[in-house]
Amino acid sequence: MKKILMTGNEAIAEGAIQAGCTFYAGYPITPQNELIAYMAAHLQDRGGIFIQAESEIAAINMVYGAAACGVRVMTSSSSPGISLKQEGISYIAGSQLPAVIVNIMRGGPGLGNICPAQSDYFQATRGGGHGDYYCIVLAPASVQESFDLMRTAFELADKYRNPVMILGDGMLGQMMEPILAKGEGHMAYGNHKPYAISHKPKPWALTGCKGRKPNIVRSLYMAEGDLEKSNLKLQKKYKAIQAKEERWEEILVNDAEVVLVAYGSMARIAKAAVKSLRSKGKKIGLIRPITLWPFPNKIFWRLAVNGKRLTFLVIEMSYGQMIEDVRLALEGKAQVEFLGRSGGGIPTEEEIINKVREFADNNLTNSRTRELK
Amino acid sequence: MSYELRVKTMTEKIIIAGSGGQGIMLIGKILAQAAMMEGKFVTWLPAYGAEVRGGTAHCMVVISAEEIGSPYIDKADTLIIMNNPSLSKFKARLNQDGLLIVNSSLVSLSASAANIKKYPFTDIAIKLGNIKVANMAALGCYLRNKKTVALKNVLAVIKEMASKGKKDVLKINQQALQNLLVADV
């Protein structure tokens, strides 16, 4: 099959269209503009509806409405724009609607800058808006994976009737790599039946209630006990997602003494550091979480309880957010170190290698003194 | 899981820098396309600041026989510099044994490197009849010095890109590209 050269942003848009996204609303912001531009150029021609909304808030609410009608919907933005969308995302979660939201992160806080960053991890994995809810969060690390995960994103959204967030960063969105973009065989247009991909019927959708009882989509539950009942339903769903949907990539972890933990663009650089250190005989591996929520606890627990002395080095383009999930997963059973930069700085391969050397050497020489403390 | 380990070889890191409008992004894309045709791993990363015509622009291209970690380049194997501000910005980012290609038409600052090639790309382009093909002259110079990708593939990429436009555009681009391949200027 022929490869094509695409930016991460374009691959996400193409992946979404091929996954049957038929409604997109967005508002431009760097560094995700290629995504909305691609949607503007292609979605209409391929049977979907594209709207450049008047604001991020309008876009997410259009997505909310379209999702209630049972079609596959998406919006995208970058950090400050995603903050604006949080009220809408909370409503979508509360109303149990499937929707895909893409965040191509830039530096923050505030308007920050347009450099790549991973500083919205907390926001993405802890719901983000008000209320007790979670988004499923997927973190691609290459242009190919950005394309591939879109189908997963829409399927998970439909399966659990839950918002799914794609969490990328400016580097991933802007860079071009060769990818295999599958044909348009499962696209819902042309000679194909509408919703040819695993579009199961959505009996809850607002499709016109001729001949049936009206469906109601809402997040407002005023009667006594109703909201608690609805929330318990959500919690049951979250438990099921946590049990079934953890995804990660592990590289050379089984004999490792040091395990790097990184996601997205950062994981690529960490992988290069692993190769480099392995070639010098260091026992080092990498865990790359692909779902950030649910966080892949299983692999951490498996490594932590096998009795070996193990150090985890969490590397992020932030000052330490995912590290909290790593610590929670390990429950104190292993040492956790951290390397992070943000606001435009990206930890380099060299910095990772130096950091590993620093604490690995300390461990050898100071392990006894550390125990005495 | 099985994971193949290979020694780091055959990786070329190129930073191309100049001013907006000089076709900096384009020569990066051409290299990336050609590398893709050859089945190599490649990444292309643009500098996406508030760049405008006349402002600074650069892109980073990594071409490798193996999977690429960071598309961002700390130390480059090759620097292609098209104007003065770009030289000041990137000269410290070249590897010790790296190749420095300089557009002497527009770069007056002194530059030094283990391997330095200076040619008046802008003047060459003007002589050919279109100032815009200075980037192609620089690309030709690069290809003469490093065989990262095959010339025939680069020509094929240019043909594919230009087929949408006018025929004379293709011709002048090819002339510019091959100018420095044939003989010293």
mmCIF file of N, CA and C in Angstrom, chain A residues 1-4 179-181, chain B residues 36-37 160:
data_model
loop_
_atom_site.group_PDB
_atom_site.id
_atom_site.type_symbol
_atom_site.label_atom_id
_atom_site.label_comp_id
_atom_site.label_asym_id
_atom_site.label_seq_id
_atom_site.Cartn_x
_atom_site.Cartn_y
_atom_site.Cartn_z
ATOM 1 N N MET A 1 0.847 -1.209 0.000
ATOM 2 C CA MET A 1 0.000 0.000 0.000
ATOM 3 C C MET A 1 0.875 1.250 0.000
ATOM 4 N N LYS A 2 0.385 2.281 -0.639
ATOM 5 C CA LYS A 2 1.192 3.488 -0.782
ATOM 6 C C LYS A 2 1.114 4.356 0.475
ATOM 7 N N LYS A 3 2.290 4.820 0.874
ATOM 8 C CA LYS A 3 2.303 5.715 2.027
ATOM 9 C C LYS A 3 2.103 7.157 1.581
ATOM 10 N N ILE A 4 1.550 7.956 2.463
ATOM 11 C CA ILE A 4 1.450 9.385 2.170
ATOM 12 C C ILE A 4 2.041 10.183 3.331
ATOM 13 N N ILE A 179 2.493 7.900 6.437
ATOM 14 C CA ILE A 179 1.536 6.978 7.058
ATOM 15 C C ILE A 179 0.808 6.160 6.003
ATOM 16 N N LEU A 180 0.294 5.035 6.464
ATOM 17 C CA LEU A 180 -0.603 4.237 5.644
ATOM 18 C C LEU A 180 -2.019 4.640 6.026
ATOM 19 N N ALA A 181 -2.655 5.431 5.177
ATOM 20 C CA ALA A 181 -4.045 5.788 5.432
ATOM 21 C C ALA A 181 -4.886 4.811 4.637
ATOM 22 N N MET B 36 10.593 9.180 1.896
ATOM 23 C CA MET B 36 9.444 8.275 2.026
ATOM 24 C C MET B 36 9.386 7.313 0.832
ATOM 25 N N MET B 37 9.648 7.848 -0.374
ATOM 26 C CA MET B 37 9.663 7.000 -1.572
ATOM 27 C C MET B 37 10.674 5.876 -1.439
ATOM 28 N N GLU B 160 6.140 15.615 -9.555
ATOM 29 C CA GLU B 160 4.794 15.348 -9.050
ATOM 30 C C GLU B 160 4.165 16.619 -8.482
#
